[in-house]
């Protein structure tokens, strides 16, 4: 394959220059399409609207209700129902005893009555009436009496195409003239129960007495923010400002340059590498937090509140870096207090500053701990923090992070967000039972598992999550990160599930959700959704499979019959190394799943999804005049193609490696997979031309796949079939070099005892060397000449996999990079003046190492290594490992299991 053509995949221009095409879909008004014979006849008031309707709402003096009335009129017009005097009455009636947002709707042959105490309640009741109109046949409405009140009071989403204000594009939505909140888009969100939207700001954009010279464009930003608050309020939506403050000190785009602290050097408590930590236990630190929030809420009346990441991401406070097994901040001031006290103090400062200007605003403190494991030290520390958290501030955690589940007979840990895993983690349960105002961070529409589609149609999974939240009294939900927020089915599901009475069963909920859109076909659609949910729950519970996994965009990856040993590209960011994924498939599995396990789960996921799609596909003819329903069917097919391609990519490299290592005759099977991928690629291009939402990843701020890129991929697949397959030879000399059967480059031998182990010099460090020997079922690595020097040991058990990495600090402490492991390994390390030893159990290699073949290793530090070479640009989880910068380690014959 011509590798230059592979490189050119990343250079294909994005299919938009200003705003993506789907923005026109968001700006388009909600529309209803009714066809004879599609209604749900049970419980209807037959033809009660035949003489028209008369609306009675003028006396309520609720100016923002007009947007809901406009929407209702649109539905009535679609049903060919006119407004006539003395016709079927729809009355809005105030009921002061109701809670905020609570409403009651009663529909009879004599009319409809919506009762509520406030504008939000009337809005919810009006939208609910629309649903009863939509699900009914002809000029009729479903009869009944319903009363609803929210238990999730704050349902916060985000503009799908709002910029991230992060690398690589650094677009700030408050600094340009683009309208990110068009009226019809807000109308869609309001219909789905969303009453909050978050957007990003930084303290650095505001004037500061602590950091003089800031805030030159603050008034421009604040003016647009005020306009946004006013526009969204017309739809019952409040704006929440998202922060992750205070920041670290450093040179990164998200950090504060250390020079800015020249007037207050006490703000930088201590350093770790290139980073300085922000001390909130100083007067200047408290002043900075207070004044930043106070001036924002004073300048922008009507803000809904604030969300601040207190722990995790790039929060730079001392206490945010003082938790876990390997704390890195040793602030002399902050270390005198418990972490819970420090977090409480920060929360109280931020809360007081906000409420002095806006007493009704909400503050959610987000503890973002995507890598915590239930029962770990970090989990215990965060639970302890919750016991000191202020009663009048929301404490928010990821609903799923740290939870455990069984897959293929093994316990797995769910890191970060997950829509596939039902959750919650035990940490979330404990915190929710401890604090007065528990809040949940969810991904309602889609998660890092697959963020290149508008949403995953698995509402049954949300039912399970919200049922637990209802039991735990969760009062606020942040429904998305930068992705997972496109209008549609999943937002609708979350909106319904946020209200009481909670649906008695999942089946009842799904039918209620399906009827307004699918009417008499609702039962068939519900069965499809159930197949989707059952299949999706087989998504490999593996953070690497989320961040680097094939589901997002492998339908645009090249395939390599001849190994290139190139890394996988991240899904969430563009213009970042590498821009095109290679064949190092182990990077998306690490040591949470073997390749065969990942493949089996993907087979199960795709098979169940296909069963669901076969139920939806025949409905194209029934809904040929309903673009939204056709788009729903196309979306289900596109996700099926993604799942089939993910399965195919894993199977391709499973078969290729088996052919190279074991000599199996898999060439024809590999050829058939490539042909399947040709068909999948062609079909996805057809769907992308019909639906411009497909392929767009809103955190990456661009398309991961689109017709031109799919066309280029198809050409590479054809070249693979026509050129690479004919020239493959199973006895080629390069195969032995690749597998280590005939290794090239540096080769080390493992001794059977310490005394028999040869020593190997480390280039760039005089007198430094290493050796390794077997001791029972353990490899013991010995490093000498490195006293007072940090270094790492890397072991790559098999090709295409990231290394097991073990770091030794300058003080001689062993630090295990445990995020890549299904179970945290327990290793022994000994350090003395002249030698450091690391004992690595051979069991860590099981399931990955090829029996009878050597493994690849390197020992390296700053300016020295056994095998020299360039490091890769560092990536999350994968670090800076370059597989070309490793040599071979032969193990004794007795350890060839």
CSV table of C-alpha atoms in Angstrom, one decimal, residues 455-458 528-529 531-536 604-614 635-641 643:
chain,number,residue,atom,x,y,z
A,455,UNK,CA,-27.1,9.8,19.6
A,456,UNK,CA,-27.3,6.1,20.3
A,457,UNK,CA,-31.0,5.0,20.3
A,458,UNK,CA,-30.9,3.0,23.6
A,528,UNK,CA,-35.9,-2.7,18.1
A,529,UNK,CA,-34.7,-0.4,20.9
A,531,UNK,CA,-32.3,-5.2,20.8
A,532,UNK,CA,-30.1,-2.1,20.5
A,533,UNK,CA,-29.8,-1.7,24.2
A,534,UNK,CA,-29.0,-5.4,24.7
A,535,UNK,CA,-26.3,-5.3,22.1
A,536,UNK,CA,-24.8,-2.1,23.2
A,604,UNK,CA,-22.2,-9.9,20.2
A,605,UNK,CA,-22.8,-6.1,20.0
A,606,UNK,CA,-23.2,-6.1,16.2
A,607,UNK,CA,-25.4,-9.2,16.1
A,608,UNK,CA,-28.0,-7.8,18.5
A,609,UNK,CA,-28.0,-4.4,16.9
A,610,UNK,CA,-28.7,-6.0,13.5
A,611,UNK,CA,-31.7,-7.8,14.9
A,612,UNK,CA,-33.1,-4.5,16.0
A,613,UNK,CA,-32.4,-2.8,12.7
A,614,UNK,CA,-34.3,-5.6,10.8
A,635,UNK,CA,-29.0,6.4,12.0
A,636,UNK,CA,-29.7,2.8,13.2
A,637,UNK,CA,-28.2,1.5,10.0
A,638,UNK,CA,-25.2,3.8,10.2
A,639,UNK,CA,-24.4,2.5,13.8
A,640,UNK,CA,-24.8,-1.0,12.6
A,641,UNK,CA,-22.2,-0.3,9.9
A,643,UNK,CA,-20.3,-2.0,14.7
